[in-house]
């Protein structure tokens, strides 16, 4: 069996035919090539029984022979193999066994610089943990060279982000190829993000092909843009069709498929964020992340870490620069790529009152298509729980878990949809050193299993397990990017405390310039612009509205059930919803309880009716109670779920369905409380026998304004909750709201005829609620204006039309509040969706 000799830069390796040889950046590989363009396990060279064969393993930047990208190709003496770039990538020259050779050996490590003044030495190769459970990707037909990208330059991106297709499918002009999750489809995609019957390829009369969406839930995309439910689009040779985690390209009459299994590259190019006044809080940030890697982002306060994370995820796109997901522009193709990105914010993105499994069940119901069965969702949940070792905790409430376990549950929620790229913001914040290590080891395992993980952290204790480290300097620029073990030598300090002190003491120093002038920059970041991103036309804003995984009513039903479950598990809230209205209603009974009249009392000496001040006082107490109870129910609801809403909105949650679920559940609770307040306050007193609208049901007619007032006050509470930035600010605003309602009821002083004040009172729900009850009780008669009895309040006229006007205005205020809440919620959505 013949030997093969490889030569590169004066070094040689002899390969015998008894085993395969791995090429890549993995220090445990046979031939280690420390070049940023080379993947971790890039390719293998092996004897197949009759010849030597080089096989690419889905590398990011490709394997090239004679300028052509290859997946599998026979090689022999005289051949040359380039890795990562067809022209200037690491070049392996192939010769026979007659050449002078040595045995395969690890690449020697150059000495790292001892300090900043010793000059810039060549960085040492990465020594991160080797990949575990690595699996060879699916085989495809051999010797299929990839097309060159736009402009014909070598290394330009292909349709799959410089990757070989996973498999091929033959299209025919006389039949339809249907894509979906169900087994009866011609092309089965085993992905819960894909509908059972998702889309289909059709041939047109002129011999071209088009893609038609079959009403899919998560959408069908062409060049990253949704074609709409039931829509279609003609396909050209450069168009990319996205269905779940799979992408397709038409080459002649053959369909090339690439399945995104997680081994994707990610890069930021010249990101700059400018705020009002022209101040830059992120300055020309560029770095590239290889597949299956763990990257940590550290830096002092004010270095732009949070801004960078928002720019990388599309929550707040950079004013300048691009974010590339496997060479695809994230901002322009956010509608499709958002399904492949997971984000774990610093705060937990789940309801702590629910059990682990129930929280994941509702998340899966919202994120997966409506045609997924309960068994399919259950199987995926159990799979994720086992992967993160949470199966023993699945029946525990989230609030009973430790900090590290809760963070694992947040990660589990994101893993449901199998994202290829996961971002985490301060996942170890507030954890002890042991939990810090456990969380970082969890992230290491996620990367080793085939995902790219980027974590923003303040902790520097576990940086050694990361593949790359990004250090941000004050002002939002990059101070270092490269292997973590070389970072301290790069800065010339012994500890990270010294580095951060230097950042603070020398804030005006050009840290970014020092980095860009280093050999580390040349090795790890200089080639970030070497490959041009795939270009697509930017559609109109109306065309990029992302599809929703479920219909509006399906989302509403899931949200209502989840919210009821959350409330039902909160015993304190349930007790308060009963005790609060009972106490507020009982307080009104203390007002002149002996007489108990809400009608005109009769003077026994004269037999004439006299004014009754008790009625207005009682109604004032009941109105204020309803206002306070309604607003208190909702004033914290949106602010405490803001992080959850932001994340779910990015995954396809309907804003109106979310808001309506709050309105329905809280509205029902508040209306029942208003009924309780009214029944307690009115039932023990003498009231008119006949009402204006409901006849002899006067008691219920009096309760209706109190119930509507509670509902509208609840809507006011939602407005406050959507406006504030922290939950602590809700209580002062709640008190202020209640006091203002007291003043403008019209029970304390005469509002009608007071210019300006009366008009302003029309904005207050208590004014209209008291007015509606006052029409039934005939307030203009039993509580006349003592200064001017002829100055009657039209809102208190004892007529059915006045009662209807008061109730209509009360409900209208609630509707306006709902509109305002929807607008304010829009501010807490990914900015790229708003654009």
Tab-separated table of N, CA and C in Angstrom, residues 178-273:
chain	number	residue	atom	x	y	z
A	178	UNK	N	-43.203	17.934	-3.156
A	178	UNK	CA	-43.739	18.563	-1.956
A	178	UNK	C	-42.765	18.383	-0.789
A	179	UNK	N	-42.624	19.461	-0.004
A	179	UNK	CA	-41.723	19.465	1.147
A	179	UNK	C	-42.561	19.544	2.417
A	180	UNK	N	-42.191	18.774	3.427
A	180	UNK	CA	-42.890	18.863	4.698
A	180	UNK	C	-42.393	17.845	5.700
A	181	UNK	N	-43.001	17.884	6.873
A	181	UNK	CA	-42.604	16.993	7.962
A	181	UNK	C	-43.261	15.620	7.845
A	182	UNK	N	-44.412	15.547	7.193
A	182	UNK	CA	-45.138	14.290	7.069
A	182	UNK	C	-44.418	13.337	6.129
A	183	UNK	N	-44.526	12.053	6.385
A	183	UNK	CA	-43.796	11.047	5.618
A	183	UNK	C	-44.299	10.915	4.195
A	184	UNK	N	-45.532	11.370	3.898
A	184	UNK	CA	-46.048	11.228	2.546
A	184	UNK	C	-45.495	12.273	1.582
A	185	UNK	N	-44.722	13.222	2.065
A	185	UNK	CA	-44.109	14.214	1.177
A	185	UNK	C	-42.991	13.577	0.355
A	186	UNK	N	-42.775	14.131	-0.840
A	186	UNK	CA	-41.657	13.640	-1.658
A	186	UNK	C	-40.312	13.987	-1.027
A	187	UNK	N	-40.257	15.112	-0.328
A	187	UNK	CA	-39.022	15.531	0.349
A	187	UNK	C	-39.368	15.747	1.821
A	188	UNK	N	-38.983	14.800	2.652
A	188	UNK	CA	-39.330	14.835	4.069
A	188	UNK	C	-38.235	15.578	4.833
A	189	UNK	N	-38.639	16.597	5.594
A	189	UNK	CA	-37.723	17.372	6.433
A	189	UNK	C	-38.114	17.127	7.883
A	190	UNK	N	-37.292	16.402	8.601
A	190	UNK	CA	-37.594	16.043	10.000
A	190	UNK	C	-37.197	17.189	10.916
A	191	UNK	N	-38.023	18.210	10.925
A	191	UNK	CA	-37.746	19.415	11.693
A	191	UNK	C	-39.078	19.951	12.201
A	192	UNK	N	-39.208	20.105	13.525
A	192	UNK	CA	-40.477	20.573	14.088
A	192	UNK	C	-40.779	22.021	13.715
A	193	UNK	N	-39.824	22.733	13.170
A	193	UNK	CA	-40.091	24.078	12.678
A	193	UNK	C	-40.822	24.048	11.337
A	194	UNK	N	-40.859	22.877	10.707
A	194	UNK	CA	-41.473	22.710	9.386
A	194	UNK	C	-42.870	22.139	9.559
A	195	UNK	N	-43.818	22.674	8.804
A	195	UNK	CA	-45.190	22.179	8.860
A	195	UNK	C	-45.283	20.799	8.203
A	196	UNK	N	-46.379	20.102	8.484
A	196	UNK	CA	-46.537	18.749	7.919
A	196	UNK	C	-46.544	18.792	6.392
A	197	UNK	N	-47.229	19.742	5.813
A	197	UNK	CA	-47.185	19.981	4.370
A	197	UNK	C	-46.809	21.448	4.211
A	198	UNK	N	-45.544	21.692	3.938
A	198	UNK	CA	-44.991	23.043	4.081
A	198	UNK	C	-45.007	23.824	2.764
A	199	UNK	N	-44.414	23.240	1.733
A	199	UNK	CA	-44.293	23.952	0.448
A	199	UNK	C	-44.103	22.906	-0.645
A	200	UNK	N	-44.104	23.380	-1.885
A	200	UNK	CA	-43.873	22.457	-2.995
A	200	UNK	C	-43.233	23.187	-4.165
A	201	UNK	N	-42.417	22.435	-4.913
A	201	UNK	CA	-41.787	22.948	-6.123
A	201	UNK	C	-42.642	22.553	-7.324
A	202	UNK	N	-42.922	23.564	-8.178
A	202	UNK	CA	-43.720	23.348	-9.388
A	202	UNK	C	-42.907	23.752	-10.605
A	203	UNK	N	-43.128	23.074	-11.698
A	203	UNK	CA	-42.567	23.493	-12.979
A	203	UNK	C	-43.569	24.396	-13.681
A	204	UNK	N	-43.088	25.477	-14.278
A	204	UNK	CA	-43.947	26.403	-15.015
A	204	UNK	C	-43.949	26.014	-16.495
A	205	UNK	N	-44.913	26.493	-17.280
A	205	UNK	CA	-44.975	26.114	-18.696
A	205	UNK	C	-43.719	26.468	-19.479
A	206	UNK	N	-42.988	27.487	-19.060
A	206	UNK	CA	-41.785	27.875	-19.805
A	206	UNK	C	-40.547	27.113	-19.340
A	207	UNK	N	-40.737	26.066	-18.519
A	207	UNK	CA	-39.608	25.237	-18.114
A	207	UNK	C	-38.892	25.704	-16.863
A	208	UNK	N	-39.370	26.757	-16.244
A	208	UNK	CA	-38.761	27.214	-15.001
A	208	UNK	C	-39.462	26.558	-13.814
A	209	UNK	N	-38.923	26.809	-12.621
A	209	UNK	CA	-39.511	26.246	-11.415
A	209	UNK	C	-39.906	27.371	-10.457
A	210	UNK	N	-40.952	27.110	-9.692
A	210	UNK	CA	-41.372	28.045	-8.668
A	210	UNK	C	-41.630	27.300	-7.368
A	211	UNK	N	-41.522	28.022	-6.260
A	211	UNK	CA	-41.812	27.476	-4.940
A	211	UNK	C	-43.146	28.044	-4.479
A	212	UNK	N	-44.022	27.186	-3.973
A	212	UNK	CA	-45.333	27.614	-3.488
A	212	UNK	C	-45.460	27.232	-2.017
A	213	UNK	N	-45.845	28.202	-1.209
A	213	UNK	CA	-46.093	27.927	0.200
A	213	UNK	C	-47.484	27.303	0.350
A	214	UNK	N	-47.593	26.297	1.213
A	214	UNK	CA	-48.862	25.586	1.412
A	214	UNK	C	-49.527	25.990	2.724
A	215	UNK	N	-49.424	27.282	3.057
A	215	UNK	CA	-50.016	27.751	4.307
A	215	UNK	C	-49.192	27.367	5.512
A	216	UNK	N	-47.881	27.306	5.356
A	216	UNK	CA	-47.000	26.891	6.449
A	216	UNK	C	-47.072	27.890	7.598
A	217	UNK	N	-46.729	27.415	8.788
A	217	UNK	CA	-46.842	28.250	9.980
A	217	UNK	C	-45.603	29.107	10.202
A	218	UNK	N	-44.429	28.551	9.956
A	218	UNK	CA	-43.198	29.321	10.159
A	218	UNK	C	-42.670	29.951	8.886
A	219	UNK	N	-43.357	29.748	7.778
A	219	UNK	CA	-43.026	30.471	6.563
A	219	UNK	C	-42.063	29.761	5.636
A	220	UNK	N	-42.154	30.114	4.360
A	220	UNK	CA	-41.215	29.701	3.321
A	220	UNK	C	-40.497	30.949	2.846
A	221	UNK	N	-39.186	30.868	2.698
A	221	UNK	CA	-38.381	32.055	2.451
A	221	UNK	C	-37.592	31.901	1.151
A	222	UNK	N	-37.490	32.990	0.424
A	222	UNK	CA	-36.625	33.060	-0.752
A	222	UNK	C	-35.632	34.179	-0.518
A	223	UNK	N	-34.359	33.818	-0.463
A	223	UNK	CA	-33.294	34.774	-0.144
A	223	UNK	C	-33.549	35.465	1.194
A	224	UNK	N	-34.085	34.691	2.142
A	224	UNK	CA	-34.289	35.194	3.495
A	224	UNK	C	-35.574	35.951	3.708
A	225	UNK	N	-36.388	36.142	2.665
A	225	UNK	CA	-37.615	36.915	2.776
A	225	UNK	C	-38.834	36.005	2.643
A	226	UNK	N	-39.833	36.159	3.528
A	226	UNK	CA	-41.018	35.301	3.432
A	226	UNK	C	-41.827	35.602	2.190
A	227	UNK	N	-42.342	34.537	1.580
A	227	UNK	CA	-43.182	34.740	0.393
A	227	UNK	C	-44.652	34.819	0.780
A	228	UNK	N	-44.954	34.640	2.064
A	228	UNK	CA	-46.325	34.771	2.549
A	228	UNK	C	-47.070	33.446	2.486
A	229	UNK	N	-48.063	33.316	3.359
A	229	UNK	CA	-48.855	32.087	3.379
A	229	UNK	C	-49.604	31.936	2.068
A	230	UNK	N	-49.409	30.773	1.425
A	230	UNK	CA	-50.060	30.521	0.151
A	230	UNK	C	-49.411	31.243	-1.010
A	231	UNK	N	-48.312	31.974	-0.778
A	231	UNK	CA	-47.653	32.713	-1.841
A	231	UNK	C	-46.732	31.833	-2.666
A	232	UNK	N	-46.166	32.411	-3.719
A	232	UNK	CA	-45.260	31.668	-4.592
A	232	UNK	C	-44.201	32.619	-5.126
A	233	UNK	N	-43.123	32.043	-5.643
A	233	UNK	CA	-42.034	32.848	-6.196
A	233	UNK	C	-41.287	32.031	-7.232
A	234	UNK	N	-41.002	32.650	-8.368
A	234	UNK	CA	-40.179	32.001	-9.391
A	234	UNK	C	-38.736	31.961	-8.918
A	235	UNK	N	-38.037	30.899	-9.261
A	235	UNK	CA	-36.678	30.702	-8.767
A	235	UNK	C	-35.668	30.821	-9.892
A	236	UNK	N	-34.581	31.528	-9.594
A	236	UNK	CA	-33.459	31.621	-10.494
A	236	UNK	C	-32.294	30.796	-9.972
A	237	UNK	N	-31.185	30.744	-10.725
A	237	UNK	CA	-30.051	29.901	-10.319
A	237	UNK	C	-29.366	30.361	-9.045
A	238	UNK	N	-29.551	31.629	-8.648
A	238	UNK	CA	-28.874	32.139	-7.457
A	238	UNK	C	-29.809	32.285	-6.258
A	239	UNK	N	-31.067	31.882	-6.410
A	239	UNK	CA	-32.024	32.047	-5.321
A	239	UNK	C	-31.906	30.918	-4.313
A	240	UNK	N	-32.079	31.281	-3.039
A	240	UNK	CA	-31.986	30.324	-1.947
A	240	UNK	C	-33.372	30.203	-1.314
A	241	UNK	N	-33.884	28.985	-1.195
A	241	UNK	CA	-35.168	28.722	-0.573
A	241	UNK	C	-34.911	28.195	0.837
A	242	UNK	N	-35.544	28.819	1.823
A	242	UNK	CA	-35.383	28.402	3.212
A	242	UNK	C	-36.653	27.779	3.750
A	243	UNK	N	-36.530	26.573	4.306
A	243	UNK	CA	-37.638	25.861	4.942
A	243	UNK	C	-37.105	25.293	6.250
A	244	UNK	N	-37.496	25.893	7.373
A	244	UNK	CA	-36.966	25.439	8.656
A	244	UNK	C	-35.459	25.595	8.716
A	245	UNK	N	-34.767	24.520	9.092
A	245	UNK	CA	-33.309	24.547	9.166
A	245	UNK	C	-32.656	24.098	7.860
A	246	UNK	N	-33.445	23.927	6.808
A	246	UNK	CA	-32.914	23.485	5.513
A	246	UNK	C	-32.999	24.619	4.506
A	247	UNK	N	-32.011	24.665	3.623
A	247	UNK	CA	-32.032	25.603	2.501
A	247	UNK	C	-31.815	24.822	1.218
A	248	UNK	N	-32.406	25.331	0.125
A	248	UNK	CA	-32.362	24.639	-1.157
A	248	UNK	C	-31.947	25.623	-2.242
A	249	UNK	N	-31.230	25.069	-3.242
A	249	UNK	CA	-30.903	25.876	-4.421
A	249	UNK	C	-31.113	25.029	-5.660
A	250	UNK	N	-31.660	25.663	-6.679
A	250	UNK	CA	-31.948	24.982	-7.932
A	250	UNK	C	-30.746	25.109	-8.859
A	251	UNK	N	-30.174	23.979	-9.260
A	251	UNK	CA	-29.063	23.940	-10.215
A	251	UNK	C	-29.511	23.073	-11.383
A	252	UNK	N	-29.945	23.713	-12.459
A	252	UNK	CA	-30.519	22.971	-13.573
A	252	UNK	C	-31.838	22.358	-13.138
A	253	UNK	N	-31.949	21.044	-13.311
A	253	UNK	CA	-33.149	20.336	-12.847
A	253	UNK	C	-32.874	19.559	-11.565
A	254	UNK	N	-31.815	19.943	-10.880
A	254	UNK	CA	-31.447	19.260	-9.645
A	254	UNK	C	-31.540	20.249	-8.475
A	255	UNK	N	-32.054	19.745	-7.368
A	255	UNK	CA	-32.238	20.557	-6.173
A	255	UNK	C	-31.160	20.199	-5.164
A	256	UNK	N	-30.337	21.175	-4.813
A	256	UNK	CA	-29.305	20.960	-3.804
A	256	UNK	C	-29.855	21.361	-2.440
A	257	UNK	N	-29.653	20.515	-1.449
A	257	UNK	CA	-30.144	20.771	-0.099
A	257	UNK	C	-28.978	20.865	0.875
A	258	UNK	N	-29.044	21.866	1.728
A	258	UNK	CA	-28.093	21.963	2.832
A	258	UNK	C	-28.871	22.047	4.135
A	259	UNK	N	-28.572	21.143	5.062
A	259	UNK	CA	-29.235	21.113	6.359
A	259	UNK	C	-28.334	21.799	7.376
A	260	UNK	N	-28.861	22.820	8.029
A	260	UNK	CA	-28.110	23.556	9.052
A	260	UNK	C	-28.123	22.732	10.334
A	261	UNK	N	-27.033	22.011	10.575
A	261	UNK	CA	-26.927	21.175	11.775
A	261	UNK	C	-26.200	21.885	12.900
A	262	UNK	N	-25.891	23.149	12.718
A	262	UNK	CA	-25.241	23.913	13.784
A	262	UNK	C	-23.828	24.331	13.480
A	263	UNK	N	-23.207	23.704	12.509
A	263	UNK	CA	-21.825	24.030	12.201
A	263	UNK	C	-21.788	25.218	11.238
A	264	UNK	N	-22.061	26.391	11.786
A	264	UNK	CA	-22.128	27.599	10.967
A	264	UNK	C	-21.153	28.626	11.514
A	265	UNK	N	-20.681	29.466	10.631
A	265	UNK	CA	-19.807	30.557	11.048
A	265	UNK	C	-20.654	31.786	11.356
A	266	UNK	N	-20.060	32.703	12.060
A	266	UNK	CA	-20.759	33.931	12.451
A	266	UNK	C	-19.725	35.036	12.547
A	267	UNK	N	-20.039	36.184	11.990
A	267	UNK	CA	-19.054	37.268	12.016
A	267	UNK	C	-19.740	38.617	12.105
A	268	UNK	N	-19.035	39.536	12.718
A	268	UNK	CA	-19.465	40.934	12.784
A	268	UNK	C	-18.458	41.758	12.004
A	269	UNK	N	-18.931	42.664	11.183
A	269	UNK	CA	-18.041	43.446	10.329
A	269	UNK	C	-18.298	44.940	10.524
A	270	UNK	N	-17.345	45.580	11.154
A	270	UNK	CA	-17.321	47.043	11.274
A	270	UNK	C	-18.616	47.592	11.895
A	271	UNK	N	-19.047	46.991	12.978
A	271	UNK	CA	-20.271	47.438	13.637
A	271	UNK	C	-20.031	48.755	14.365
A	272	UNK	N	-20.862	49.725	14.073
A	272	UNK	CA	-20.797	51.033	14.719
A	272	UNK	C	-22.207	51.445	15.102
A	273	UNK	N	-22.376	51.804	16.371
A	273	UNK	CA	-23.683	52.240	16.873
A	273	UNK	C	-23.548	53.675	17.357
